[in-house]
């Protein structure tokens, strides 16, 4: 676990098992524990930069897009290339899916409250997106939209809106901040 940045480490009860294999270094980074991994129960998601992220097959099925790809394939060991998603964001999506195997997904309705939990997000979800920068939230919402993960799109967008509302920026400054002109 020493190779993994502290901000990625969650308790093993929350995270389940996740492995990230970097093609460049051929090293394996483990977050959580591997006790719950069963043979044939994982899927490899390959990011745009060539990083392979192993997740539980059930966790990957939280995305309707991935669920369709997995239902079309009868293989036990499947690798799905996601050429539009970088490894950092793919790792965060895998973390989100792995957590929500156990805990139900939040129903974020609006971003008018001072806290994200006031908008319907769980405390885990609020902490999950609360540490991300604007560009990370934007990339996460685009990737989640690509994967048809509506609850994650709403969560990322609600955090973006909360950040903009609490920052005191004008609309013009906010557009420049997130590079929407």
Short mmCIF file of C-alpha atoms in Angstrom, two decimals:
data_model
loop_
_atom_site.label_atom_id
_atom_site.label_comp_id
_atom_site.label_asym_id
_atom_site.label_seq_id
_atom_site.Cartn_x
_atom_site.Cartn_y
_atom_site.Cartn_z
CA UNK A 1 0.00 0.00 0.00
CA UNK A 2 3.00 2.29 0.23
CA UNK A 3 2.87 2.95 -3.55
CA UNK A 4 -0.69 4.26 -3.42
CA UNK A 5 -1.29 7.95 -2.65
CA UNK A 6 -3.03 8.36 0.72
CA UNK A 7 -6.04 10.10 -0.83
CA UNK A 8 -6.94 6.88 -2.66
CA UNK A 9 -6.86 4.63 0.37
CA UNK A 10 -10.25 3.85 1.89
CA UNK A 11 -11.15 1.24 4.49
CA UNK A 12 -11.31 -2.29 3.15
CA UNK A 13 -14.96 -2.62 4.23
CA UNK A 14 -15.93 0.32 2.02
CA UNK A 15 -13.70 -0.45 -0.91
CA UNK A 16 -13.78 -4.22 -1.30
CA UNK A 17 -10.95 -5.17 -3.61
CA UNK A 18 -9.35 -3.16 -6.37
CA UNK A 19 -6.12 -3.57 -8.24
CA UNK A 20 -4.52 -1.09 -10.60
CA UNK A 21 -1.85 -2.42 -12.98
CA UNK A 22 0.28 0.13 -14.77
CA UNK A 23 1.42 -0.96 -18.21
CA UNK A 24 4.46 1.30 -18.09
CA UNK A 25 5.88 -0.02 -14.82
CA UNK A 26 4.19 -3.43 -14.70
CA UNK A 27 3.72 -2.81 -10.99
CA UNK A 28 0.53 -3.57 -9.16
CA UNK A 29 -1.05 -1.09 -6.78
CA UNK A 30 -3.57 -2.58 -4.39
CA UNK A 31 -6.23 -0.63 -2.54
CA UNK A 32 -8.31 -2.49 0.01
CA UNK A 33 -8.04 -6.24 0.30
CA UNK A 34 -8.07 -9.12 -2.15
CA UNK A 35 -10.00 -11.63 -0.02
CA UNK A 36 -13.27 -11.04 -1.87
CA UNK A 37 -11.86 -11.65 -5.35
CA UNK A 38 -13.11 -14.85 -6.90
CA UNK A 39 -11.79 -16.45 -10.07
CA UNK A 40 -13.72 -15.07 -13.01
CA UNK A 41 -15.45 -12.41 -10.90
CA UNK A 42 -13.41 -9.48 -12.22
CA UNK A 43 -13.27 -7.38 -15.35
CA UNK A 44 -10.32 -5.34 -16.62
CA UNK A 45 -11.01 -1.78 -17.69
CA UNK A 46 -8.23 -0.32 -19.86
CA UNK A 47 -7.84 3.46 -19.74
CA UNK A 48 -6.78 5.81 -22.53
CA UNK A 49 -3.21 5.85 -21.24
CA UNK A 50 -2.97 2.05 -21.10
CA UNK A 51 -3.54 1.49 -17.38
CA UNK A 52 -5.55 -1.60 -16.50
CA UNK A 53 -7.98 -1.36 -13.60
CA UNK A 54 -9.44 -4.57 -12.20
CA UNK A 55 -12.91 -4.32 -10.65
CA UNK A 56 -15.54 -6.77 -9.54
CA UNK A 57 -17.77 -7.72 -12.43
CA UNK A 58 -20.83 -6.79 -10.36
CA UNK A 59 -19.33 -3.34 -9.70
CA UNK A 60 -18.73 -2.78 -13.42
CA UNK A 61 -22.36 -3.72 -14.05
CA UNK A 62 -23.45 -0.51 -12.25
CA UNK A 63 -22.73 1.17 -15.58
CA UNK A 64 -25.41 0.29 -18.16
CA UNK A 65 -22.83 0.67 -20.93
CA UNK A 66 -20.41 -1.76 -19.29
CA UNK A 67 -23.30 -4.08 -18.40
CA UNK A 68 -24.26 -4.29 -22.09
CA UNK A 69 -20.65 -5.00 -23.08
CA UNK A 70 -20.33 -7.68 -20.40
CA UNK A 71 -23.63 -9.34 -21.29
CA UNK A 72 -22.49 -9.62 -24.92
CA UNK A 73 -19.32 -11.40 -23.80
CA UNK A 74 -19.59 -14.85 -22.29
CA UNK A 75 -15.94 -14.93 -21.23
CA UNK A 76 -14.91 -15.06 -17.59
CA UNK A 77 -11.95 -12.75 -18.15
CA UNK A 78 -12.97 -9.66 -20.08
CA UNK A 79 -10.95 -6.56 -20.92
CA UNK A 80 -12.87 -3.46 -21.95
CA UNK A 81 -10.92 -0.59 -23.56
CA UNK A 82 -12.19 2.84 -22.51
CA UNK A 83 -10.10 5.04 -24.78
CA UNK A 84 -11.80 8.29 -23.78
CA UNK A 85 -11.20 7.97 -20.00
CA UNK A 86 -7.81 8.61 -18.38
CA UNK A 87 -6.50 6.31 -15.65
CA UNK A 88 -7.05 8.72 -12.75
CA UNK A 89 -10.73 9.16 -13.58
CA UNK A 90 -11.19 5.47 -14.39
CA UNK A 91 -9.69 4.59 -11.02
CA UNK A 92 -12.14 6.97 -9.31
CA UNK A 93 -15.08 5.44 -11.20
CA UNK A 94 -13.93 1.95 -10.17
CA UNK A 95 -13.71 3.14 -6.56
CA UNK A 96 -17.24 4.58 -6.76
CA UNK A 97 -18.66 1.39 -8.28
CA UNK A 98 -16.89 -0.84 -5.79
CA UNK A 99 -18.23 1.18 -2.87
CA UNK A 100 -21.76 1.10 -4.25
CA UNK A 101 -21.79 -2.67 -4.49
CA UNK A 102 -22.53 -2.59 -0.76
CA UNK A 103 -24.08 0.84 -0.20
CA UNK A 104 -26.99 2.12 -2.30
CA UNK A 105 -26.30 5.01 -4.64
CA UNK A 106 -27.34 8.49 -3.48
CA UNK A 107 -30.20 10.33 -5.10
CA UNK A 108 -28.86 13.84 -5.51
CA UNK A 109 -31.73 16.14 -6.42
CA UNK A 110 -30.38 19.70 -6.37
CA UNK A 111 -27.27 21.60 -5.33
CA UNK A 112 -28.94 24.41 -3.40
CA UNK A 113 -27.80 23.37 0.08
CA UNK A 114 -24.59 24.48 1.72
CA UNK A 115 -23.51 20.86 2.05
CA UNK A 116 -23.78 18.16 -0.57
CA UNK A 117 -25.41 15.91 2.03
CA UNK A 118 -28.27 18.46 2.20
CA UNK A 119 -28.93 17.67 -1.46
CA UNK A 120 -29.39 13.95 -0.93
CA UNK A 121 -25.79 12.71 -1.21
CA UNK A 122 -24.43 10.26 1.34
CA UNK A 123 -21.51 11.36 3.48
CA UNK A 124 -19.24 8.94 1.56
CA UNK A 125 -20.34 10.39 -1.79
CA UNK A 126 -19.84 13.96 -0.53
CA UNK A 127 -16.33 13.11 0.66
CA UNK A 128 -15.62 11.24 -2.60
CA UNK A 129 -16.20 14.29 -4.81
CA UNK A 130 -15.34 16.88 -2.17
CA UNK A 131 -11.59 16.44 -2.66
CA UNK A 132 -11.64 16.85 -6.45
CA UNK A 133 -10.58 19.91 -8.40
CA UNK A 134 -12.87 21.51 -10.99
CA UNK A 135 -11.13 19.85 -13.94
CA UNK A 136 -11.33 16.43 -12.24
CA UNK A 137 -15.05 16.90 -11.57
CA UNK A 138 -15.58 17.91 -15.18
CA UNK A 139 -13.68 14.84 -16.45
CA UNK A 140 -15.57 12.62 -13.98
CA UNK A 141 -18.97 13.93 -15.09
CA UNK A 142 -18.07 13.47 -18.78
CA UNK A 143 -16.81 9.92 -18.18
CA UNK A 144 -19.82 9.04 -16.03
CA UNK A 145 -22.11 10.39 -18.75
CA UNK A 146 -20.29 8.27 -21.33
CA UNK A 147 -20.84 5.22 -19.09
CA UNK A 148 -24.51 6.22 -18.51
CA UNK A 149 -24.01 6.39 -14.73
CA UNK A 150 -26.70 8.97 -13.97
CA UNK A 151 -26.19 9.03 -10.19
CA UNK A 152 -22.46 9.74 -10.59
CA UNK A 153 -23.15 12.44 -13.20
CA UNK A 154 -25.59 14.14 -10.82
CA UNK A 155 -23.16 13.85 -7.93
CA UNK A 156 -20.24 15.35 -9.89
CA UNK A 157 -22.39 18.13 -11.34
CA UNK A 158 -23.88 18.94 -7.93
CA UNK A 159 -20.37 19.28 -6.50
CA UNK A 160 -19.36 21.49 -9.42
CA UNK A 161 -22.42 23.69 -8.85
CA UNK A 162 -21.73 23.80 -5.11
CA UNK A 163 -18.14 24.85 -5.75
CA UNK A 164 -19.27 27.61 -8.09
CA UNK A 165 -21.97 28.87 -5.74
CA UNK A 166 -19.66 28.91 -2.72
CA UNK A 167 -16.75 30.53 -4.55
CA UNK A 168 -18.48 33.83 -5.21
CA UNK A 169 -17.36 33.88 -8.86
CA UNK A 170 -19.47 35.60 -11.42
CA UNK A 171 -20.92 33.54 -14.26
CA UNK A 172 -18.21 34.79 -16.61
CA UNK A 173 -15.39 33.92 -14.20
CA UNK A 174 -16.96 30.51 -13.55
CA UNK A 175 -17.07 29.74 -17.27
CA UNK A 176 -13.40 30.64 -17.60
CA UNK A 177 -12.55 28.50 -14.54
CA UNK A 178 -14.05 25.36 -16.08
CA UNK A 179 -13.00 26.34 -19.63
CA UNK A 180 -16.51 26.81 -20.99
CA UNK A 181 -16.53 29.98 -23.07
#
